[in-house]
Structure formats: C-alpha cells, structure tokens
Amino acid sequence: MDTQKLKGKMAEKNVTQKDLAHTLNVTENTFSSKLSGKREFSLSEVRKISQRLSLTKDEMVTIFLC
C-alpha cells in the first residue's frame, strides 16, 4: 500500500483519518493501524475509501495494490 499517496488524496479531498474511520465504521485507532500497515484493509473497506475519495481505478490500484 502506498500510504503517502493515500494521505495525499485525503488532503486533496479534505478528508481526515477520523472521517475515513467513520466511513469504515471502525475506531480511529483501528484505521491508524491499517494506514500504517500494521493491519490490512479489506476489499469492502478499499471500495468504501475509494468511493469516499472519488478515486479512479488506476489510483485505487496504485494506492492499494503496490
């Protein structure tokens, strides 16, 4: 996962970690663990984040699969 690109998209869309934690229905600590790579995002979480940040398919692949 490319954390820096994800954080860049979050900043671009003015979306906080708290916002995405709420979108995923997880705690901020859980989201932080996923963002730092200690835990993995599920496919459904990747979809929700992609929708929330209006990611293109290419951006989604670049961020989550590289």
Tab-separated table of C-alpha atoms in Angstrom:
chain	number	residue	atom	x	y	z
A	1	MET	CA	0.000	0.000	0.000
A	2	ASP	CA	1.238	3.481	-0.837
A	3	THR	CA	0.420	5.350	2.355
A	4	GLN	CA	1.783	8.659	1.104
A	5	LYS	CA	-0.468	8.647	-1.959
A	6	LEU	CA	-3.474	7.786	0.182
A	7	LYS	CA	-2.656	10.585	2.607
A	8	GLY	CA	-2.186	12.935	-0.354
A	9	LYS	CA	-5.626	12.082	-1.695
A	10	MET	CA	-7.105	12.534	1.774
A	11	ALA	CA	-5.540	16.001	1.999
A	12	GLU	CA	-6.683	16.865	-1.530
A	13	LYS	CA	-10.274	15.943	-0.667
A	14	ASN	CA	-10.042	17.454	2.841
A	15	VAL	CA	-10.877	14.096	4.442
A	16	THR	CA	-9.379	13.245	7.832
A	17	GLN	CA	-8.458	9.890	9.322
A	18	LYS	CA	-11.431	10.370	11.635
A	19	ASP	CA	-13.711	10.849	8.610
A	20	LEU	CA	-12.493	7.641	6.970
A	21	ALA	CA	-12.678	5.707	10.240
A	22	HIS	CA	-16.322	6.772	10.467
A	23	THR	CA	-16.887	5.782	6.820
A	24	LEU	CA	-15.496	2.309	7.581
A	25	ASN	CA	-17.293	2.085	10.924
A	26	VAL	CA	-14.044	1.426	12.785
A	27	THR	CA	-12.249	3.259	15.569
A	28	GLU	CA	-9.640	5.872	14.772
A	29	ASN	CA	-7.011	3.576	16.318
A	30	THR	CA	-8.035	0.722	14.019
A	31	PHE	CA	-7.901	2.998	10.986
A	32	SER	CA	-4.493	4.284	12.048
A	33	SER	CA	-3.223	0.689	12.324
A	34	LYS	CA	-4.473	-0.034	8.820
A	35	LEU	CA	-2.997	3.176	7.442
A	36	SER	CA	0.396	2.384	8.988
A	37	GLY	CA	0.371	-1.134	7.525
A	38	LYS	CA	0.032	-2.982	10.820
A	39	ARG	CA	-3.336	-4.308	9.655
A	40	GLU	CA	-4.755	-4.741	6.165
A	41	PHE	CA	-7.769	-3.079	4.620
A	42	SER	CA	-10.470	-5.492	3.488
A	43	LEU	CA	-11.760	-5.325	-0.072
A	44	SER	CA	-15.009	-3.731	1.088
A	45	GLU	CA	-13.022	-1.110	3.021
A	46	VAL	CA	-10.932	-0.340	-0.065
A	47	ARG	CA	-14.149	0.159	-2.028
A	48	LYS	CA	-15.594	2.484	0.624
A	49	ILE	CA	-12.413	4.542	0.797
A	50	SER	CA	-12.266	4.713	-2.989
A	51	GLN	CA	-15.836	5.961	-3.158
A	52	ARG	CA	-15.331	8.473	-0.345
A	53	LEU	CA	-12.211	9.889	-2.011
A	54	SER	CA	-13.566	9.558	-5.576
A	55	LEU	CA	-10.543	7.520	-6.628
A	56	THR	CA	-10.175	6.343	-10.195
A	57	LYS	CA	-9.497	2.652	-10.775
A	58	ASP	CA	-5.872	3.480	-11.587
A	59	GLU	CA	-5.497	5.449	-8.354
A	60	MET	CA	-7.095	2.630	-6.384
A	61	VAL	CA	-4.660	0.102	-7.874
A	62	THR	CA	-1.663	2.392	-7.351
A	63	ILE	CA	-2.551	3.092	-3.729
A	64	PHE	CA	-3.752	-0.288	-2.511
A	65	LEU	CA	-2.015	-2.876	-4.699
A	66	CYS	CA	1.510	-1.512	-5.000
